[in-house]
Amino acid sequence: MKKVVTFGELLMCLSTPGAQRLKQASNLEVDFGGAEANVAVSLAQFGDNVSFVSRVPANDLGERALMAVRQFNVNTENVRWGGKRLGLYFFENGAVYRPSQVIYDREHSSISEIKKGEFDWETIFQDADWFHWTGITPALSEQAAEVTLEALIAARKLGLKISGDYNYRSSLWNWGKSAAEVMPELLQYCDIMSGVHPDVDVLKAGVKEEDFRQAGDEMLSKYPNCKLVVFTTRGSHSASHNTWSGSIYDGNKVFSSKTYDLTHIVDRVGGGDSFMAALIYALRHYDDLQQVVDFAAGASALKHFVPGDGNICSIEEVESLLQNVNGLIKR
Amino acid sequence: MKKVVTFGELLMCLSTPGAQRLKQASNLEVDFGGAEANVAVSLAQFGDNVSFVSRVPANDLGERALMAVRQFNVNTENVRWGGKRLGLYFFENGAVYRPSQVIYDREHSSISEIKKGEFDWETIFQDADWFHWTGITPALSEQAAEVTLEALIAARKLGLKISGDYNYRSSLWNWGKSAAEVMPELLQYCDIMSGVHPDVDVLKAGVKEEDFRQAGDEMLSKYPNCKLVVFTTRGSHSASHNTWSGSIYDGNKVFSSKTYDLTHIVDRVGGGDSFMAALIYALRHYDDLQQVVDFAAGASALKHFVPGDGNICSIEEVESLLQNVNGLIKR
Amino acid sequence: MKKVVTFGELLMCLSTPGAQRLKQASNLEVDFGGAEANVAVSLAQFGDNVSFVSRVPANDLGERALMAVRQFNVNTENVRWGGKRLGLYFFENGAVYRPSQVIYDREHSSISEIKKGEFDWETIFQDADWFHWTGITPALSEQAAEVTLEALIAARKLGLKISGDYNYRSSLWNWGKSAAEVMPELLQYCDIMSGVHPDVDVLKAGVKEEDFRQAGDEMLSKYPNCKLVVFTTRGSHSASHNTWSGSIYDGNKVFSSKTYDLTHIVDRVGGGDSFMAALIYALRHYDDLQQVVDFAAGASALKHFVPGDGNICSIEEVESLLQNVNGLIKR
Amino acid sequence: MKKVVTFGELLMCLSTPGAQRLKQASNLEVDFGGAEANVAVSLAQFGDNVSFVSRVPANDLGERALMAVRQFNVNTENVRWGGKRLGLYFFENGAVYRPSQVIYDREHSSISEIKKGEFDWETIFQDADWFHWTGITPALSEQAAEVTLEALIAARKLGLKISGDYNYRSSLWNWGKSAAEVMPELLQYCDIMSGVHPDVDVLKAGVKEEDFRQAGDEMLSKYPNCKLVVFTTRGSHSASHNTWSGSIYDGNKVFSSKTYDLTHIVDRVGGGDSFMAALIYALRHYDDLQQVVDFAAGASALKHFVPGDGNICSIEEVESLLQNVNGLIKR
Amino acid sequence: MKKVVTFGELLMCLSTPGAQRLKQASNLEVDFGGAEANVAVSLAQFGDNVSFVSRVPANDLGERALMAVRQFNVNTENVRWGGKRLGLYFFENGAVYRPSQVIYDREHSSISEIKKGEFDWETIFQDADWFHWTGITPALSEQAAEVTLEALIAARKLGLKISGDYNYRSSLWNWGKSAAEVMPELLQYCDIMSGVHPDVDVLKAGVKEEDFRQAGDEMLSKYPNCKLVVFTTRGSHSASHNTWSGSIYDGNKVFSSKTYDLTHIVDRVGGGDSFMAALIYALRHYDDLQQVVDFAAGASALKHFVPGDGNICSIEEVESLLQNVNGLIKR
Amino acid sequence: MKKVVTFGELLMCLSTPGAQRLKQASNLEVDFGGAEANVAVSLAQFGDNVSFVSRVPANDLGERALMAVRQFNVNTENVRWGGKRLGLYFFENGAVYRPSQVIYDREHSSISEIKKGEFDWETIFQDADWFHWTGITPALSEQAAEVTLEALIAARKLGLKISGDYNYRSSLWNWGKSAAEVMPELLQYCDIMSGVHPDVDVLKAGVKEEDFRQAGDEMLSKYPNCKLVVFTTRGSHSASHNTWSGSIYDGNKVFSSKTYDLTHIVDRVGGGDSFMAALIYALRHYDDLQQVVDFAAGASALKHFVPGDGNICSIEEVESLLQNVNGLIKR
């Protein structure tokens, strides 16, 4: 089977142990993540052939970051060494009324100082049939936005299927242009889009099929290359208790998963990425969009009970959940 | 008061910290358990005189395993040294939709290579009035099954009361014969049996008195020496939230405890063993079967909030729960 | 703005990691607390100028205790060195049916052997307009009770506003006189009192405005200097799930906050202290008693999700909760 | 073989991890020790039958302390429950120029408030042929001194061999009388004495046979029941590097071990106790005093490379050292 | 450049933290190693293309083991899934007079139950020019010995250079035949041999050129295909302090490195493997045998200061050591 | 007594536990340091009144950094909030042949983006009589260099004594000008200078009085305001074993301390800063330069056995070392 390529920043995540606050911690747990790396890791755990493209500094931290994804069978041959620093983020896991907190420290990172032409996309995309990107990369710097466009043009030219996750984070768009100015040109290349949400109160009003249809039609008409719009729906009772489901709209019909009741959340970071990874897997392996959305929602529900950014669950574990095993011990 | 003897394998349990998965852990917490050792530990915490019989390798791991039960006042004088390895299991604690996972690595363990005649049961049972065993031991190897029978014959001969826990684990019965072939002969010796469950959906249908009566009558007619059949009833909402209750059937009446709502489970391993330990304690100290089942259910409800396999709670703690103290701080 | 002075014992808290029991722990987490120090820390986190008055032994443990509050910007210049030992307490965090457990080891502590005249209260209260104390200090020893009175007399003379928290712990009153003999004289000096509770079953019956009014009127008539009686109301479903609200009675009207549903409690120690700290802050910065009680209840609801005795949350975090952000990640 | 009885305080030891200082530690490692308990643990590891006599508070800390010695096969049946607190000490391990630091917090401990007659020494000494005590116990309180005398009288009466370790710690003798006033009466009962040191500079001058002879003769003439005086000789290059040897004087000849070069010390606490334990073992099992002192010195040299107060090394390990295995891996 | 293939068992290593003993540890650090995997990891860290061949059980432990080598850029595509258990070893790091201790628990491991024909060696050796094996693999079981022979025959046929490390561990040869019976046939295939040692006392007598020459000539005459015999020379002052050097004999001349003084050893496990890895690297990249032995000795000296089995040092770090940088901080 | 002011960057230090490498660590220990903050902490531990001036980002990391120095009684009132990020460094502690490694990640830190005029130096220097700075601050950015000059001009004007540490780190001077261009103007303001070293091989040749005289005279003639040049002399046997001494040259005489043999180094980071702190303390409290250099060398020798950047030792501990206590336990 051909490979999937994802492109983006790989960050060191420094998180406090247990429920400690950053003001209290005398040691921090080291993990590595980033939206596109998370997708790569989860896809590789499902057994797909995945290449992750990024840029890291030529020191032990850059090496360590690659080790973290490479161990999960993600190919890192196309990562370039260079730049001065590895992007970081500090993470404090919330509980009930205390929200989780992320402090980004990723400005001036290696990938934000990438230059056009630094990647040879034609070589990178050889033997690949899918390219995944997110709106985080063009938010990092003008150069990162330009290189994203470069990649999209090459991917289109070489006939890869393209999925894009809008993944809007207002705090990241600081380099001069806004998301509204930059994203539309990039989104034109997508076959599949995620990261938009109907504007409703999930817990009070619920999201109706009509809401997905309306939000989806807006995207499909704006981006004519796009064939599928996918949604995740999170209802937040508290930092420890959410509800979660997924939906796909193909311009005709809305396919929605069951709603999962995430009652004792372990780590919700990377929930959307795990959905996207499982969706890509399922679109490549299953025909039925209902099966696709069920797999993606189940896999990403599981992610909320795995510490760290990546959804290191297997296909068997997702399938076991879909067959409704109620948390009995697996011996 | 006379002593209780339990016989079985003592395992090293290597478990991941917090909610980590085995694929993530860079260190593992060391604990020791095993169904019959768990019963011994809990009984000793209640103040009973308990002797645990087993076989461990003559190295620091075998010694460490004995230290783990000896510290709780369990007598280990009758444990024999020998064989090549200590049985192990790896444990990953689940959360909500992610089930707990046990990977056994206990084949070829010291106890599975025990030989007939290696224990002097008459000496071991001196000053004892109760013998407890479980269906895990005969599952380990032909020799272990034979030695279990040896113990049962001696216990019967010396007039000890015998309790047996069926504790069926399909993954363990690999030595040639099935549980169905081996267990009936052994169960003939039991005065009290546990480990069978009425075949109903606990959460949807609930278990009715009639269900216990039917399952119990089947046992009592098959095993005429048996006077009591005891049941634990677990309803599994998720890996983090179960319901729990206990029942005793004496061939005449079903005595059931209240149903505990285990909303934020810490560690459910050893739940059944803690029930059995408290039941044995209560049968030896109380006359009223209702009091017995209430004590056993309360003690084992508590176990779900204690990390590790053994229920290291005191009688005072169980009684305090039975008197309904709602989790207020004990200063 | 003028400073707040709090006076009391500073204890080393040794607590088991995670859900471990004291019988299991091979290492203990070190923290420092005490009702009055907790109030000081929280007030300093809100930006108020706070001086904490105490007595600690002249060794590294005493120094370490002061470091723990000083780091949060609490002034410790008025702490005296002396005595033989730092008070300690051992703490085991409960879960659901297993209550949290505190083992105090604070007898003969430095502060319990304080002598009258050892503190120069006139100097200490310079530039201060508020004095806070609790019923724990006079419980420690006759001398500690005498010095509390000394402080109250000085505070009244210098025109400070005085808040007192009854904080009755039966296990502490061992020095000869009972709380009932000692407290009334001290409470005469309070402008604001907390730590009394209407005698009703919170979860079953609920607490009605009438209950607060009745309990409050009793205090106001007994202690004519007192203008406000404040209440916290905890309903304990289990050690992991409480409800929580606050109320103020000014002799005329009862102002009550919303009731918070504390579903996955991290650490409830210091809940009342965090309420008191936020109340003092709010009384000094806001005019509206409804706003005051809302702030105090919100701040102390947050405390239940912060490990350790002190509520190290900021004003922004409390306000964000009051504006009802449902636990979404703060990036 | 008959049993050895040791009597003394069992302390919780709270030590900083690695090379951290008490002012830095955010968690402390929990261990348990005390001169007489250390002797008991080491003897039990050598396989001797040992009973430890003490008094601990009736709470989880007292229980945990007993668990710590019981796991090593030390019998704790004769420990009494009572009193208010478990003695503690805080420990910071030194390195090179930074000395290790002990902060005792053992005043008012359970054992210091023991009462005469509380122990039934005749029962305790049944089946015993050896009693070991140290000068730490009479230092704790007048009652503890009286009970030590009580024990000595009973031991003498019942014909036990008695070993005593002077173990002078000036900081402990605070109850009114000095060691010089109390110890002589107690030392009259000793058959074997340790804990005195010739007054020479070990590293500069070295200790000569004559020095041991002189110091030993002084003791033997002062305490006519005494037959052997034993010495440990420590030369302290730095906190990380000591030299170590042992000597026995029988009034006739000085038997000295080789001098061990302890170049990378792990933990020197309990060095003297481990010498005493191995000496008692060797005196009970070997005839040759040279063999005895070699075993005791080798065992206690090993202790310096074991963390914690107790010397949990086996006879095989001591013998292997005596046969000069140069630290090659044991596979 | 072509790739290097190594073949052998991959073990989980469970080691105690710091200087703790197995009898003390409440958690164990998880690492993975094995002589041939260690060589693979070190070679990959030097930038060579390496494929590791093994067999692991199809569960999370097998997966985790592969993650551990894969992260360092070792190719694991040719590892086969199967068998029942992952080999383990328990490790306790020594200090000075206390030797390190290894408890193997590797019987019945996946690789020991390998079957002839299970690996397709022709495919595995495609694009390879070097094969490395050790005497540990044939020690595991008859099948493992047969498959080793299979690999050697294929490697010879395909023209790969072959290096073999005798690595004799008496405790492993339990399957029926002795090393003396099995090894000679396998060693016939070696171009380069290591793992034999001149029979002299390293610290007292020193090893002379003549000793290497004599030991080497014996091998070269016995195994005519062999062109180089390599030696590591360890002098063990204590578990914490060794000396270390390397030598190569080509039948003509002895090339020896300087002798390193390893004064504060961190972890000596894998010392020989790290020498072998660096030797293979150097033989493939340098022409001068003196340069080769210097690189190999320097790299393996460094290994003693890296925790874990694998020598995760870079070429730059080895070269920096060879240029004699005396441990100054690298900023 | 008047206060000392130090000015510079406060960094988060993330270091690997024990001897782990950055490529291995799954968690990092959090500490805070920086040359000038280290001086402030040590001075405050000696009891001096110290104010630390810096700039940190207005988030929990900036707050946490201030907590770290504030706990040691360093005044942080003059620290300004602003900028985008806290400077970081990653640290891997070396051993013997493996050097320690620092990876700086401090570009674009809050203090490097400071603006002229942002600090009100006249207010800051009120009640101060000493100002300490180092060559690290002007290395960070042009603005930081300008603000350093601003501070020096104000300090001179207000009559403070000024000490400066050259502290040259080639990797830091990246903003356009070299140290050689920037430092001379700043050094003009110094009364006391450190951070230059005679150009000799410490271990081989030794440093002679003449060497200090020559290096000192060069400085004194170049910087006529300077009255004292101070030196630290480190001889590096390995990363684990150094020698260490200090010297002062007053233009007339060289005062040198004894040479300390640092045989088992715990953490050498901050060694020079600890010398400088103790020197400032001693110059302010002692008259005799020999006493000054002895105190400074002893204090900084101690630092090598304290983990973390700051020398948290007391005057008593330094004096005890000077009186030659050979690492015996302090009870």
PDB file of N, CA and C in Angstrom, chain C residues 266-299:
ATOM      1  N   VAL C 266      -9.658  16.606  43.365  1.00  0.00           N
ATOM      2  CA  VAL C 266      -8.215  16.369  43.397  1.00  0.00           C
ATOM      3  C   VAL C 266      -7.696  16.428  44.835  1.00  0.00           C
ATOM      4  N   ASP C 267      -8.093  17.442  45.583  1.00  0.00           N
ATOM      5  CA  ASP C 267      -7.598  17.608  46.957  1.00  0.00           C
ATOM      6  C   ASP C 267      -8.500  18.597  47.673  1.00  0.00           C
ATOM      7  N   ARG C 268      -9.244  18.104  48.648  1.00  0.00           N
ATOM      8  CA  ARG C 268     -10.187  18.995  49.315  1.00  0.00           C
ATOM      9  C   ARG C 268      -9.615  19.648  50.564  1.00  0.00           C
ATOM     10  N   VAL C 269      -8.406  19.295  50.950  1.00  0.00           N
ATOM     11  CA  VAL C 269      -7.810  19.936  52.125  1.00  0.00           C
ATOM     12  C   VAL C 269      -7.612  21.429  51.829  1.00  0.00           C
ATOM     13  N   GLY C 270      -7.974  22.261  52.771  1.00  0.00           N
ATOM     14  CA  GLY C 270      -7.810  23.695  52.582  1.00  0.00           C
ATOM     15  C   GLY C 270      -8.969  24.342  51.850  1.00  0.00           C
ATOM     16  N   GLY C 271     -10.043  23.581  51.631  1.00  0.00           N
ATOM     17  CA  GLY C 271     -11.205  24.153  50.954  1.00  0.00           C
ATOM     18  C   GLY C 271     -11.770  25.345  51.728  1.00  0.00           C
ATOM     19  N   GLY C 272     -11.968  25.149  53.015  1.00  0.00           N
ATOM     20  CA  GLY C 272     -12.498  26.238  53.834  1.00  0.00           C
ATOM     21  C   GLY C 272     -11.540  27.420  53.918  1.00  0.00           C
ATOM     22  N   ASP C 273     -10.243  27.133  53.978  1.00  0.00           N
ATOM     23  CA  ASP C 273      -9.263  28.226  54.044  1.00  0.00           C
ATOM     24  C   ASP C 273      -9.275  29.042  52.756  1.00  0.00           C
ATOM     25  N   SER C 274      -9.423  28.350  51.628  1.00  0.00           N
ATOM     26  CA  SER C 274      -9.424  29.072  50.359  1.00  0.00           C
ATOM     27  C   SER C 274     -10.672  29.949  50.245  1.00  0.00           C
ATOM     28  N   PHE C 275     -11.763  29.467  50.836  1.00  0.00           N
ATOM     29  CA  PHE C 275     -12.979  30.290  50.870  1.00  0.00           C
ATOM     30  C   PHE C 275     -12.728  31.549  51.691  1.00  0.00           C
ATOM     31  N   MET C 276     -12.103  31.346  52.846  1.00  0.00           N
ATOM     32  CA  MET C 276     -11.856  32.475  53.755  1.00  0.00           C
ATOM     33  C   MET C 276     -10.915  33.489  53.102  1.00  0.00           C
ATOM     34  N   ALA C 277      -9.872  33.007  52.437  1.00  0.00           N
ATOM     35  CA  ALA C 277      -8.931  33.915  51.781  1.00  0.00           C
ATOM     36  C   ALA C 277      -9.639  34.747  50.724  1.00  0.00           C
ATOM     37  N   ALA C 278     -10.436  34.078  49.911  1.00  0.00           N
ATOM     38  CA  ALA C 278     -11.114  34.795  48.826  1.00  0.00           C
ATOM     39  C   ALA C 278     -12.153  35.749  49.392  1.00  0.00           C
ATOM     40  N   LEU C 279     -12.752  35.363  50.501  1.00  0.00           N
ATOM     41  CA  LEU C 279     -13.731  36.242  51.142  1.00  0.00           C
ATOM     42  C   LEU C 279     -13.053  37.514  51.636  1.00  0.00           C
ATOM     43  N   ILE C 280     -11.906  37.345  52.301  1.00  0.00           N
ATOM     44  CA  ILE C 280     -11.181  38.522  52.798  1.00  0.00           C
ATOM     45  C   ILE C 280     -10.792  39.408  51.610  1.00  0.00           C
ATOM     46  N   TYR C 281     -10.267  38.778  50.563  1.00  0.00           N
ATOM     47  CA  TYR C 281      -9.897  39.553  49.381  1.00  0.00           C
ATOM     48  C   TYR C 281     -11.095  40.330  48.862  1.00  0.00           C
ATOM     49  N   ALA C 282     -12.219  39.636  48.730  1.00  0.00           N
ATOM     50  CA  ALA C 282     -13.382  40.248  48.100  1.00  0.00           C
ATOM     51  C   ALA C 282     -13.971  41.345  48.989  1.00  0.00           C
ATOM     52  N   LEU C 283     -13.980  41.118  50.287  1.00  0.00           N
ATOM     53  CA  LEU C 283     -14.503  42.150  51.195  1.00  0.00           C
ATOM     54  C   LEU C 283     -13.639  43.409  51.127  1.00  0.00           C
ATOM     55  N   ARG C 284     -12.360  43.240  50.853  1.00  0.00           N
ATOM     56  CA  ARG C 284     -11.466  44.395  50.775  1.00  0.00           C
ATOM     57  C   ARG C 284     -11.525  45.075  49.410  1.00  0.00           C
ATOM     58  N   HIS C 285     -12.000  44.376  48.376  1.00  0.00           N
ATOM     59  CA  HIS C 285     -11.946  44.940  47.032  1.00  0.00           C
ATOM     60  C   HIS C 285     -13.316  45.171  46.394  1.00  0.00           C
ATOM     61  N   TYR C 286     -14.354  44.503  46.883  1.00  0.00           N
ATOM     62  CA  TYR C 286     -15.679  44.651  46.282  1.00  0.00           C
ATOM     63  C   TYR C 286     -16.632  45.220  47.322  1.00  0.00           C
ATOM     64  N   ASP C 287     -17.716  45.836  46.866  1.00  0.00           N
ATOM     65  CA  ASP C 287     -18.701  46.377  47.805  1.00  0.00           C
ATOM     66  C   ASP C 287     -19.898  45.462  47.983  1.00  0.00           C
ATOM     67  N   ASP C 288     -20.228  44.768  46.920  1.00  0.00           N
ATOM     68  CA  ASP C 288     -21.472  44.006  46.882  1.00  0.00           C
ATOM     69  C   ASP C 288     -21.287  42.629  47.519  1.00  0.00           C
ATOM     70  N   LEU C 289     -22.057  42.343  48.571  1.00  0.00           N
ATOM     71  CA  LEU C 289     -21.890  41.060  49.269  1.00  0.00           C
ATOM     72  C   LEU C 289     -22.207  39.861  48.373  1.00  0.00           C
ATOM     73  N   GLN C 290     -23.085  40.053  47.401  1.00  0.00           N
ATOM     74  CA  GLN C 290     -23.352  38.945  46.476  1.00  0.00           C
ATOM     75  C   GLN C 290     -22.096  38.646  45.653  1.00  0.00           C
ATOM     76  N   GLN C 291     -21.443  39.742  45.209  1.00  0.00           N
ATOM     77  CA  GLN C 291     -20.197  39.578  44.446  1.00  0.00           C
ATOM     78  C   GLN C 291     -19.130  38.907  45.335  1.00  0.00           C
ATOM     79  N   VAL C 292     -19.132  39.302  46.596  1.00  0.00           N
ATOM     80  CA  VAL C 292     -18.154  38.745  47.542  1.00  0.00           C
ATOM     81  C   VAL C 292     -18.340  37.230  47.685  1.00  0.00           C
ATOM     82  N   VAL C 293     -19.553  36.816  47.928  1.00  0.00           N
ATOM     83  CA  VAL C 293     -19.782  35.380  48.155  1.00  0.00           C
ATOM     84  C   VAL C 293     -19.575  34.588  46.871  1.00  0.00           C
ATOM     85  N   ASP C 294     -19.888  35.169  45.743  1.00  0.00           N
ATOM     86  CA  ASP C 294     -19.664  34.479  44.471  1.00  0.00           C
ATOM     87  C   ASP C 294     -18.167  34.275  44.238  1.00  0.00           C
ATOM     88  N   PHE C 295     -17.399  35.301  44.506  1.00  0.00           N
ATOM     89  CA  PHE C 295     -15.954  35.192  44.326  1.00  0.00           C
ATOM     90  C   PHE C 295     -15.374  34.142  45.270  1.00  0.00           C
ATOM     91  N   ALA C 296     -15.795  34.200  46.526  1.00  0.00           N
ATOM     92  CA  ALA C 296     -15.252  33.273  47.524  1.00  0.00           C
ATOM     93  C   ALA C 296     -15.628  31.831  47.206  1.00  0.00           C
ATOM     94  N   ALA C 297     -16.846  31.623  46.783  1.00  0.00           N
ATOM     95  CA  ALA C 297     -17.274  30.244  46.472  1.00  0.00           C
ATOM     96  C   ALA C 297     -16.578  29.741  45.220  1.00  0.00           C
ATOM     97  N   GLY C 298     -16.444  30.591  44.215  1.00  0.00           N
ATOM     98  CA  GLY C 298     -15.774  30.178  42.980  1.00  0.00           C
ATOM     99  C   GLY C 298     -14.317  29.849  43.247  1.00  0.00           C
ATOM    100  N   ALA C 299     -13.643  30.718  43.984  1.00  0.00           N
ATOM    101  CA  ALA C 299     -12.231  30.486  44.295  1.00  0.00           C
ATOM    102  C   ALA C 299     -12.050  29.172  45.041  1.00  0.00           C
TER     103      ALA C 299
END
